[in-house]
Coordinates of C-alpha atoms in Angstrom, one line a residue:
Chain A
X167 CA 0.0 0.0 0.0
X168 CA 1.3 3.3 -1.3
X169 CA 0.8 6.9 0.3
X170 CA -1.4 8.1 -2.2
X171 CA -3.9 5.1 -1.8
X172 CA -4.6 5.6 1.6
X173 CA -4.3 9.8 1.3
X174 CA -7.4 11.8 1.7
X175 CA -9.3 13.1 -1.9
X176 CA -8.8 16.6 -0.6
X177 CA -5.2 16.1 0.6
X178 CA -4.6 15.1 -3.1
X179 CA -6.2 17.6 -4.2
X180 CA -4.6 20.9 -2.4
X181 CA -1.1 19.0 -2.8
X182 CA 1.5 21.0 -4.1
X183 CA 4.6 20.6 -5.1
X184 CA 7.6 22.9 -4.7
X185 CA 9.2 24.3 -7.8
X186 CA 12.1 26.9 -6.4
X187 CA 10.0 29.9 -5.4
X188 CA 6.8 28.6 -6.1
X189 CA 4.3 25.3 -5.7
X190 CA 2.6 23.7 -8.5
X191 CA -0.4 22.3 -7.7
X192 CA -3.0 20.1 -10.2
X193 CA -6.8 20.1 -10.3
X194 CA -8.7 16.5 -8.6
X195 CA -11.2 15.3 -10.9
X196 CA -13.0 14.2 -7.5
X197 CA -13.6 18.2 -6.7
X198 CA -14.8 18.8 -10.4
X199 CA -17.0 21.7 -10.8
X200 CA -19.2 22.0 -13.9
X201 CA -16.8 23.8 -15.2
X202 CA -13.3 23.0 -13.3
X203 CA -12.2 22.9 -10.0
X204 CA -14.3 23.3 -7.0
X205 CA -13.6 26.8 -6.1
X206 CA -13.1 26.2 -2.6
X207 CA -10.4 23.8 -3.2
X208 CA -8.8 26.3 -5.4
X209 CA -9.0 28.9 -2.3
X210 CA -8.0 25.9 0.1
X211 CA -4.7 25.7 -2.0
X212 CA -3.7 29.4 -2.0
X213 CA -3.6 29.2 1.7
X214 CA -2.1 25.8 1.3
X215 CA 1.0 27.7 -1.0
X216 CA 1.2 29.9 2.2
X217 CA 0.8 27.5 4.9
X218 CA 4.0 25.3 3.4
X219 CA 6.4 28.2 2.9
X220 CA 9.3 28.0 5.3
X221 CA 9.0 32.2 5.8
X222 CA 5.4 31.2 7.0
X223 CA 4.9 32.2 10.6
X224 CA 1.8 32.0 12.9
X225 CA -2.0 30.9 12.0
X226 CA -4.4 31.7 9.5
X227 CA -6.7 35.1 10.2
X228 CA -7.8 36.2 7.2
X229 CA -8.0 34.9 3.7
X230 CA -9.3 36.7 0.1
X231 CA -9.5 34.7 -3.2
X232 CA -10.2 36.5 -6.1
X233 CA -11.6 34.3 -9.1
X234 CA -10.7 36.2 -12.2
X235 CA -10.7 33.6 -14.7
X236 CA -11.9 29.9 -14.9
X237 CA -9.4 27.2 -14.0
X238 CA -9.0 25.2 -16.2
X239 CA -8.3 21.2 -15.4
X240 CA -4.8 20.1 -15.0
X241 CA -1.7 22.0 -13.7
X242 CA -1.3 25.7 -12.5
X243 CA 1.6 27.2 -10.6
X244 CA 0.8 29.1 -7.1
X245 CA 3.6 32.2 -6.7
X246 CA 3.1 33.3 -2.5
X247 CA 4.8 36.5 -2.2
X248 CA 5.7 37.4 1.9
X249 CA 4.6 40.8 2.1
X250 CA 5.9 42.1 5.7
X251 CA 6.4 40.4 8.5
X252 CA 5.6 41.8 12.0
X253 CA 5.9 41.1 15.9
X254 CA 2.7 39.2 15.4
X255 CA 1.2 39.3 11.6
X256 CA 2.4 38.4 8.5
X257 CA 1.1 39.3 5.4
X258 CA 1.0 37.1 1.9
X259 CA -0.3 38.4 -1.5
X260 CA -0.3 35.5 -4.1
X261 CA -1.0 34.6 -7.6
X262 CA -2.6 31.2 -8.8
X263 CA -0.9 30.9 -12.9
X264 CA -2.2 28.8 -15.8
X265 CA -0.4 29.4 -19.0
X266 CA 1.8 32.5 -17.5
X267 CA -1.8 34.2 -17.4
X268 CA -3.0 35.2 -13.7
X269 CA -6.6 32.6 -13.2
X270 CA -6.7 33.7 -9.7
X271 CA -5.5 36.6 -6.8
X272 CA -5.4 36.1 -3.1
X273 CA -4.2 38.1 0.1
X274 CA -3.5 36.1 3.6
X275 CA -3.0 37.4 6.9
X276 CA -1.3 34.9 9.9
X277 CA -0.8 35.9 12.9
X278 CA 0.2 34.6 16.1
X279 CA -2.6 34.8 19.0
X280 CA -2.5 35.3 22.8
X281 CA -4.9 34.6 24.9
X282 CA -7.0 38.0 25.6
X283 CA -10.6 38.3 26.7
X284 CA -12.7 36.8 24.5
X285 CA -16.5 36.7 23.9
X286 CA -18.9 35.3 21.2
X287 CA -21.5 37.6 19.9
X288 CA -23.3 36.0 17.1
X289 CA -25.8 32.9 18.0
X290 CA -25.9 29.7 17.2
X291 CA -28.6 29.0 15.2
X292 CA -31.7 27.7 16.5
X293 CA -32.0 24.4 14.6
X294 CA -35.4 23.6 17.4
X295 CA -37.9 22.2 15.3
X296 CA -35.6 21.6 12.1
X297 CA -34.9 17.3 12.9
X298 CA -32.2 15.5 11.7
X299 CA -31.6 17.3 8.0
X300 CA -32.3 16.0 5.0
X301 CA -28.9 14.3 2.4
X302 CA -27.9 15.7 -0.2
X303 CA -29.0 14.1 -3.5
X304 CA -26.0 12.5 -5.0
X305 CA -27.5 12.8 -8.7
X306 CA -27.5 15.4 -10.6
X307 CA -24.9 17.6 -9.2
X308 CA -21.4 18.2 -9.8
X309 CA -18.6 15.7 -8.4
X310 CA -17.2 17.5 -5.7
X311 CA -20.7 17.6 -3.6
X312 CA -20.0 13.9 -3.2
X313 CA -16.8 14.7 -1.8
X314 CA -19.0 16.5 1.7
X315 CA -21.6 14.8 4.0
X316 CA -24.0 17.4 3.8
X317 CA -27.2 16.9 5.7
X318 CA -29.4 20.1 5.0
X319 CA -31.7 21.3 7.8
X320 CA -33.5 24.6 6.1
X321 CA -33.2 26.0 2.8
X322 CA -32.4 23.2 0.9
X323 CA -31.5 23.2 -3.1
X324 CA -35.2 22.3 -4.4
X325 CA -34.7 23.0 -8.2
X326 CA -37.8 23.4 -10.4
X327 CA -37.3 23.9 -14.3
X328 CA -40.7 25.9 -13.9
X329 CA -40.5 28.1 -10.5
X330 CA -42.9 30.7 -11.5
X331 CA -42.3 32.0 -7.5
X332 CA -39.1 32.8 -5.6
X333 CA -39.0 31.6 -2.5
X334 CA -39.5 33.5 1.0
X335 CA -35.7 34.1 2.2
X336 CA -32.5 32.6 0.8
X337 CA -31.4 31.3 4.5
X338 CA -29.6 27.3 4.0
X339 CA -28.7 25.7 7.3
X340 CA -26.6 22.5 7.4
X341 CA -24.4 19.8 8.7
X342 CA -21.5 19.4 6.2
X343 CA -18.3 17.5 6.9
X344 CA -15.8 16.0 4.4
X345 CA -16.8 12.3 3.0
X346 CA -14.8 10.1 3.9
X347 CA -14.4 11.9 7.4
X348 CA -11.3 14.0 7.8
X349 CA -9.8 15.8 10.9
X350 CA -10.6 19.4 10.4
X351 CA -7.5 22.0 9.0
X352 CA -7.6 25.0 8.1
X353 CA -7.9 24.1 4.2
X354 CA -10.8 22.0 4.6
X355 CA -12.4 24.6 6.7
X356 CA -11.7 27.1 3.8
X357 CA -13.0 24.7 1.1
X358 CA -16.5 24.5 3.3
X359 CA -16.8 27.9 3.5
X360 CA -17.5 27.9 0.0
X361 CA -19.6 25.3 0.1
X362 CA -23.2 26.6 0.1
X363 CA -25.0 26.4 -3.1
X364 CA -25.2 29.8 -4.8
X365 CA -28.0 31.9 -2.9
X366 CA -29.8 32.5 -5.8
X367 CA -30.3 29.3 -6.5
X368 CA -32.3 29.1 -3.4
X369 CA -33.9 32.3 -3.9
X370 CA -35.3 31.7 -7.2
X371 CA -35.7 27.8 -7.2
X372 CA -33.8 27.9 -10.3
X373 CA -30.1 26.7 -11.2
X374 CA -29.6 30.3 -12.9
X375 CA -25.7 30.7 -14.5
X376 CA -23.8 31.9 -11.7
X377 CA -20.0 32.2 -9.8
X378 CA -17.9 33.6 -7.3
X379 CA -15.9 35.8 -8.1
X380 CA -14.8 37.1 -4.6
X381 CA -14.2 35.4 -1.4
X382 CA -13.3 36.2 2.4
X383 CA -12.9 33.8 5.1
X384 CA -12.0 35.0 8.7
X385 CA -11.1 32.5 10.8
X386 CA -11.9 32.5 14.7
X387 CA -10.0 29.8 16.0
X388 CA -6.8 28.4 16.7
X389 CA -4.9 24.8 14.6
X390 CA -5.8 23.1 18.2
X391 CA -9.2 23.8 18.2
X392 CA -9.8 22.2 14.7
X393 CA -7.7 19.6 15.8
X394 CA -10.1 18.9 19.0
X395 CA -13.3 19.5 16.7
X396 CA -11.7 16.5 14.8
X397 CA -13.8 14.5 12.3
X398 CA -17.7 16.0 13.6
X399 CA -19.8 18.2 11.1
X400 CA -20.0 21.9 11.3
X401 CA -23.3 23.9 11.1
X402 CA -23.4 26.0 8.4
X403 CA -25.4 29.1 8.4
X404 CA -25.7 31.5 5.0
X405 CA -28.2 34.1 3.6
X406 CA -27.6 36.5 1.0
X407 CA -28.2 40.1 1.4
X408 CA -28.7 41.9 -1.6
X409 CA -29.3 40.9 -5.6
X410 CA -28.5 43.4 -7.6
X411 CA -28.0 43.6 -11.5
X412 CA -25.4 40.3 -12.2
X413 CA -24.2 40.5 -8.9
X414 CA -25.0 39.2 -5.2
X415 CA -23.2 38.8 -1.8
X416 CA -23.7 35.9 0.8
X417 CA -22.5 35.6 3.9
X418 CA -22.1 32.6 6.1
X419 CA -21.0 31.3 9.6
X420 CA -19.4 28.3 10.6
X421 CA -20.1 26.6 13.8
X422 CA -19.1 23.2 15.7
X423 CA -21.6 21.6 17.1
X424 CA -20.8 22.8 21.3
X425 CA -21.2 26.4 19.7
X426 CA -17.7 27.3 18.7
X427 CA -17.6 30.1 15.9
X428 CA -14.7 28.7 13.6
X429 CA -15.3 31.4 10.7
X430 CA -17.4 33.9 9.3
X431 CA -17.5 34.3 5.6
X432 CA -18.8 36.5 3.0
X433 CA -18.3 36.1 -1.3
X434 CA -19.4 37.9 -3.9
X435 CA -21.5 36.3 -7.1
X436 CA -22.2 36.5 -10.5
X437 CA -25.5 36.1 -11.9
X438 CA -26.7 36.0 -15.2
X439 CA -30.8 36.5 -15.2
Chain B
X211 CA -10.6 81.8 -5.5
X212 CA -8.8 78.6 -6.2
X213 CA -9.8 75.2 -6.8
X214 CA -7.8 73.9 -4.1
X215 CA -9.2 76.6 -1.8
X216 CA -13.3 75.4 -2.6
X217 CA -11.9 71.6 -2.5
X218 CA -13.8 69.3 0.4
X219 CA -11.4 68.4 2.9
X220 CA -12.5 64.2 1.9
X221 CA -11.3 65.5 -2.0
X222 CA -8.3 66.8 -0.6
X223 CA -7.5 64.0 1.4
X224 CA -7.7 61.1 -1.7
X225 CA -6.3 63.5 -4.3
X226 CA -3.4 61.6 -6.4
X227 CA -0.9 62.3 -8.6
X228 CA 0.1 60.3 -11.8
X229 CA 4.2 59.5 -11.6
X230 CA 4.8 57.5 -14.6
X231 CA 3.3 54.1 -13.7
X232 CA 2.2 54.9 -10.5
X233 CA 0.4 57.6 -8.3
X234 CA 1.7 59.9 -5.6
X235 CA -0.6 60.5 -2.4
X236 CA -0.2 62.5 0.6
X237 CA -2.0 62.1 4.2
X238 CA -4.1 65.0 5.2
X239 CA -4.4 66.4 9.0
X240 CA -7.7 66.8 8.7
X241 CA -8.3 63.1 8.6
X242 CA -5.9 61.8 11.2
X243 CA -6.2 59.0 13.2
X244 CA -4.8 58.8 17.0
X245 CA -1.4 57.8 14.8
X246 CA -1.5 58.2 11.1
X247 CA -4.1 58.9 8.8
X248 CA -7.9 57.5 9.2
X249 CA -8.0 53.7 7.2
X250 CA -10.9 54.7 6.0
X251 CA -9.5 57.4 3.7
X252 CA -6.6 55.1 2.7
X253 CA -8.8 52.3 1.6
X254 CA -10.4 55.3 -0.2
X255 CA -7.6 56.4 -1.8
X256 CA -6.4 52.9 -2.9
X257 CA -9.9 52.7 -4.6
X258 CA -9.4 56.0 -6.3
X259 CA -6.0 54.9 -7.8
X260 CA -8.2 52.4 -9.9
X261 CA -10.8 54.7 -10.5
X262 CA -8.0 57.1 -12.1
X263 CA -5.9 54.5 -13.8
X264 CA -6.6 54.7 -17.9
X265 CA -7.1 51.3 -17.9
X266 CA -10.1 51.2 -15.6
X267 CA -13.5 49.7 -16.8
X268 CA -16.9 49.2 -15.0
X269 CA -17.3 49.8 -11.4
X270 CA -16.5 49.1 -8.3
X271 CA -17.8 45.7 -7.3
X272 CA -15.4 44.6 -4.2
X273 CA -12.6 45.9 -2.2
X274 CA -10.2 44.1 0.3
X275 CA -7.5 46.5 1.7
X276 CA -4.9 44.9 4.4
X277 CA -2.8 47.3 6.7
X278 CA 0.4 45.5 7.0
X279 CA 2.5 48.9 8.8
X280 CA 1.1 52.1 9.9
X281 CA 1.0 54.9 7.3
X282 CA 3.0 57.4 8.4
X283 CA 2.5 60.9 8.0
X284 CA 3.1 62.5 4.9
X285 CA 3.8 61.3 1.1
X286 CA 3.1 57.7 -0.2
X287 CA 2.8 55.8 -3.2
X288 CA 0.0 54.2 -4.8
X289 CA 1.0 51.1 -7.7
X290 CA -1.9 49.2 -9.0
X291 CA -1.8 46.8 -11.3
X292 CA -4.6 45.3 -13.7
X293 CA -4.6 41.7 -13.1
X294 CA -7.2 40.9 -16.0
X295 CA -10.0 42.1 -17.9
X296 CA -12.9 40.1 -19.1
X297 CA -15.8 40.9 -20.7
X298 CA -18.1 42.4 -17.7
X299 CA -14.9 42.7 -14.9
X300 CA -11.8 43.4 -14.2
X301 CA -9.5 42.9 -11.4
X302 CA -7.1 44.7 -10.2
X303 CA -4.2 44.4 -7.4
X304 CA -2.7 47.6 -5.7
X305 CA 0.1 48.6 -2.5
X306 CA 0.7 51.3 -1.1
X307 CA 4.6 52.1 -0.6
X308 CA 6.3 54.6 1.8
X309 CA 10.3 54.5 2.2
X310 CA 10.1 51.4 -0.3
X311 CA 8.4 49.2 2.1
X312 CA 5.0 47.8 1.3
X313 CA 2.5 50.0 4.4
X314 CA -1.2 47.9 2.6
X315 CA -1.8 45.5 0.2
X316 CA -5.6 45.8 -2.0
X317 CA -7.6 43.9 -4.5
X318 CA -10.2 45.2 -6.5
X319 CA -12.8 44.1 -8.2
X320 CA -14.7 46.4 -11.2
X321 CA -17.9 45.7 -13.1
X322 CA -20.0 46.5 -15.6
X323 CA -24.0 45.8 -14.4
X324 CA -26.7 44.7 -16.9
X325 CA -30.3 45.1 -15.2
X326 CA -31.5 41.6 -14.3
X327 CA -33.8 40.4 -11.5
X328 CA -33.1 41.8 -8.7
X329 CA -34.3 42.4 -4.5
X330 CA -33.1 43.4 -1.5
X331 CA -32.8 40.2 1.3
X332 CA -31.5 42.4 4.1
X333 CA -33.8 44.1 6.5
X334 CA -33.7 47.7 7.0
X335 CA -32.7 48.0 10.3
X336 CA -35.5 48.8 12.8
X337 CA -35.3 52.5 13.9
X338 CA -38.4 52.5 16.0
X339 CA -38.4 54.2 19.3
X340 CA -34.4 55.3 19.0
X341 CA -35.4 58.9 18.4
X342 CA -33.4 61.6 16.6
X343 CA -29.8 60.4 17.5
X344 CA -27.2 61.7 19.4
X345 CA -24.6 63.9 18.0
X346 CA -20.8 62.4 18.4
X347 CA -18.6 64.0 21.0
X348 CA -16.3 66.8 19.3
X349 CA -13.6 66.8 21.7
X350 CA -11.3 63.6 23.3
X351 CA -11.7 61.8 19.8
X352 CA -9.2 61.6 16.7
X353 CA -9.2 64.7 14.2
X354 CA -11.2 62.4 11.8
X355 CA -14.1 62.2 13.4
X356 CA -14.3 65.7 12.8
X357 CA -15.1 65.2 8.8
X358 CA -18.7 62.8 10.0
X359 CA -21.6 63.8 11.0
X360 CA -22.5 61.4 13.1
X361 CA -26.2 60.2 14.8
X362 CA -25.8 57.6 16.7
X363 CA -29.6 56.2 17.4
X364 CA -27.6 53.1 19.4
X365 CA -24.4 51.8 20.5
X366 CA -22.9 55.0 21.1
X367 CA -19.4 55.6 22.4
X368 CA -19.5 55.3 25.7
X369 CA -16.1 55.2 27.3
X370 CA -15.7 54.3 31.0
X371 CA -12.3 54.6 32.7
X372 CA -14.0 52.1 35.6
X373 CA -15.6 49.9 33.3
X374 CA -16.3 46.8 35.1
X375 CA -18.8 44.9 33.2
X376 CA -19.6 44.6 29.1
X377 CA -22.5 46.2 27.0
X378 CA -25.3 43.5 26.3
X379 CA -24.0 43.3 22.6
X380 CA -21.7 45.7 20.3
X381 CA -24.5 46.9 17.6
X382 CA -24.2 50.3 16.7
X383 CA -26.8 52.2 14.4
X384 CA -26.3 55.6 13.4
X385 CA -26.8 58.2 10.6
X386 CA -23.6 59.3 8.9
X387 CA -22.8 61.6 6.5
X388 CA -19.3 63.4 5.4
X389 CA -19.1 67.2 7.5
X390 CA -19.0 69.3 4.9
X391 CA -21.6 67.7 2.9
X392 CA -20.1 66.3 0.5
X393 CA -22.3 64.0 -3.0
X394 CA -21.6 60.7 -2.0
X395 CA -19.2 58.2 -4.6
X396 CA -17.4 55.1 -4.2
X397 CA -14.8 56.7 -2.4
X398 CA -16.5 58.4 0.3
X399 CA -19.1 55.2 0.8
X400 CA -15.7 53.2 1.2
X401 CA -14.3 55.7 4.2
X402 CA -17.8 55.1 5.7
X403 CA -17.8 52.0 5.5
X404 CA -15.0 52.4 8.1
X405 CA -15.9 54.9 10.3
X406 CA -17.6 52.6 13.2
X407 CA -15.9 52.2 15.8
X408 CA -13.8 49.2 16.9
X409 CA -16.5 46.8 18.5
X410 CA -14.6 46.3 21.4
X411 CA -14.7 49.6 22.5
X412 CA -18.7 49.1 22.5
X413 CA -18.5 45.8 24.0
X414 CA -16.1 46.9 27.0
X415 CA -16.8 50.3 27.3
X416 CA -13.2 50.7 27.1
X417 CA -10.9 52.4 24.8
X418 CA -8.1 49.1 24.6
X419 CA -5.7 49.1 21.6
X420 CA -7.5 48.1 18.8
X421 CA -6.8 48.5 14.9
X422 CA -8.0 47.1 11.7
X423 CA -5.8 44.9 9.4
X424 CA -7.9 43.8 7.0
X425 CA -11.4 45.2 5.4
X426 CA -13.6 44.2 3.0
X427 CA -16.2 46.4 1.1
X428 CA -18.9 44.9 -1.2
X429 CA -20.6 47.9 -3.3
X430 CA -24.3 47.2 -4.2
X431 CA -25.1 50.3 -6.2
X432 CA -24.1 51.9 -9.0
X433 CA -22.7 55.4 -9.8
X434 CA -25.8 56.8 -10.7
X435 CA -27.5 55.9 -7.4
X436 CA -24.7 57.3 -5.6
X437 CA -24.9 60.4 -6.9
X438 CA -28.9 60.6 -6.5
X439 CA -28.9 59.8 -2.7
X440 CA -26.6 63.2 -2.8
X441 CA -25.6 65.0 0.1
X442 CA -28.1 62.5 2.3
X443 CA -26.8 60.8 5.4
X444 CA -26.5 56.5 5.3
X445 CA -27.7 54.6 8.3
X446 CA -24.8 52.0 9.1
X447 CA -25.7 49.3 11.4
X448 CA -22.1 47.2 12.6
X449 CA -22.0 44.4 14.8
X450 CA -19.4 41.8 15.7
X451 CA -19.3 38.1 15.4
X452 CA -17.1 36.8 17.8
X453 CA -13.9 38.4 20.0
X454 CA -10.6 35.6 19.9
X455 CA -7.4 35.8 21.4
X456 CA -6.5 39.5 20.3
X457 CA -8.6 39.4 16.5
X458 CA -12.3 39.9 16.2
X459 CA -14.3 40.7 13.4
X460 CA -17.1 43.0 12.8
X461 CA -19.4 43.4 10.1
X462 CA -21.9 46.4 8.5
X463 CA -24.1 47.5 6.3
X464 CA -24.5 51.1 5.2
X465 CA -28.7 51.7 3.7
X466 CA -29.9 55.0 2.0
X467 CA -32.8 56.5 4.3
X468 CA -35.4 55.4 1.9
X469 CA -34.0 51.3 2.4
X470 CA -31.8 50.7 -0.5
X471 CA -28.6 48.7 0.4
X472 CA -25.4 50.7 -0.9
X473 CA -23.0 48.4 0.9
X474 CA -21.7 45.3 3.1
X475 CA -18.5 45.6 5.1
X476 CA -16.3 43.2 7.0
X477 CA -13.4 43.6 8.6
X478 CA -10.9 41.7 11.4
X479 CA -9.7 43.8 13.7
X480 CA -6.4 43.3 16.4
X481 CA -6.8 43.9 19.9
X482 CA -4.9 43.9 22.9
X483 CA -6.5 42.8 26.1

């Protein structure tokens, strides 16, 4: 039995490679996208290209991914540039290439926590009256939706090819965790921050063409504590906030199941109609 | 009478000039901070160094700006760089240099809208029973806060050198407008979109060290909007998510009076205690 056989489908996937001062990296067909990568695996690698520097120092804070062109399947090259380091941050900008043109733009902030006073404003969501969550049908969707456990509690992806109405709110709540089970990282929290089926797909009951194009993941906690939260789902809580000609914003939060906040996240999306 | 003698202070403040490839800024006294200029005028004046490049097309849709050094007083420079152009956006990457060393890193996202469906999911906050506001302090606060005026309807600044126990929750509402008046534009909304206080000092009553290092702006409105609502204050309405081990986040949204969403803002702040 080889490494690779018993490796993780994501851990393939965000591998990388170093290549003198950069990491090539190479699209999974097991987090295909209807049209490439899964964009959260492509986010999970930028940070990945940081996370594996040897300059790299401290955790993940913050994390922006800019998608300006499709991926396309098969290699790219990931260029991390170390912007400053201070006593306690460190800032990254990098680039994510494909035939010497730029696919994709990030920024990543690490820094090195102490412990402070600390407090949790937001609220868990009140799943009372919401039962065990319905599975995700594993027809009819793109490959890497196989590649999460996602048990969906409200605001589930009900498709109609004739939705004459749009539905009330565009509010999803769910269980996800990677399938097989995986211990939590920071990459795999990254990759399930992105996903939550575009909003307007909820909103309008219709599969309408749609993207990211911008994404920003803050996260709250510390390497241990996704180490402790280990293999168990997180609840994921998004909504969008305002539609507006081709383009809409969602925002999401990440929670273990004892009521940790591990992120808060918010992207921007194309739309077409 | 001069132009720059009929300038506003906010036009002042963002004005750049071209050198070669890049553009030359310069901090203004009238918007500074308790050490270096107000963020929110240099995440402003990042945006505007797109805005002015030849190159720019469409408008802007997203802007993440991270502090990696203070900006010191005085002259800086301003390089962005077009990452690509598509058909309906373009993306762009910027710093901002002083004494050769990279102060903030930027990305920014432009687009060109098409009308399609579109609604409004966000609720405009609810103002009833909070009265008229109360008018900001004008003393004991940074010169910036000078260049707002500011309502605040709830969650006011209220600093306590005795503080022994926290507010109830960190949201603040308040109208906001720039002092002069000034037509509001993508520049201005961006300054406002950080011009709430750090949540902390809400939350503890307490002015601890606190600063941002990175913010995110979303812009859900168009040019033509902007220049409609005018000289009109926008109701912002921040809150934070959760406080960790010297970073929390908070998160706003800035509506016109009649309840049209102009903007979403995140940001993760660093704090001491």
């Amino acid at each position: 039995m080889t490494t690779a056989n018993t490796m993780h489908p994501f851990d393939e996937a965000i591998q990388l490679t170093p290549q003198g001062d950069h990491y090539r990296g190479q699209t999974s067909a097991k987090y295909a996208n209807m049209v490439g990568p899964f964009g959260g695996v492509t986010a999970a690698t930028l940070l990945r290209a940081v996370m594996d520097h040897p300059k790299c120092q401290g955790e993940p804070l913050a994390l922006t991914v800019n998608f300006a062109a499709p991926v396309a399947d098969g290699a790219f090259d990931l260029v991390p540039k170390l912007i400053r380091t201070n006593r306690s941050t460190q800032h990254w900008s990098m680039e994510l290439l494909q035939n010497d043109q730029i696919a994709a733009t990030a920024t990543a902030l690490f820094a090195t926590r102490r412990e402070t006073w600390s407090a949790t404003e937001a609220q868990f969501p009140d799943l009372s009256n919401l039962g065990e969550g319905v599975a995700m049908p594993a027809t009819g969707l793109p490959v890497w939706v196989n590649r999460y456990d996602v048990r969906t509690l409200r605001g589930h992806l009900g498709l109609s090819a004739t939705a004459q109405e749009t539905a009330s709110d565009t509010v999803t709540q769910q269980w996800i965790r990677d399938e097989p089970p995986r211990v939590m990282d920071f990459c795999s929290l990254t990759a399930i921050a992105d996903a939550f089926f575009p909003r307007i797909f909820i909103k309008r009951k219709q599969a309408v063409p749609a993207g990211t194009v911008s994404l920003t993941v803050y996260f709250h906690a510390d390497a241990a504590t996704l180490t402790a939260h280990g293999t168990q789902p997180v609840l994921g809580y998004a909504r969008a906030n305002r539609f507006y000609n081709n383009y809409f914003d969602q925002i999401a939060e990440l929670w273990t199941p004892d009521g940790a906040l591990l992120a808060t996240t918010t992207q921007v999306v194309y739309y077409k109609e």
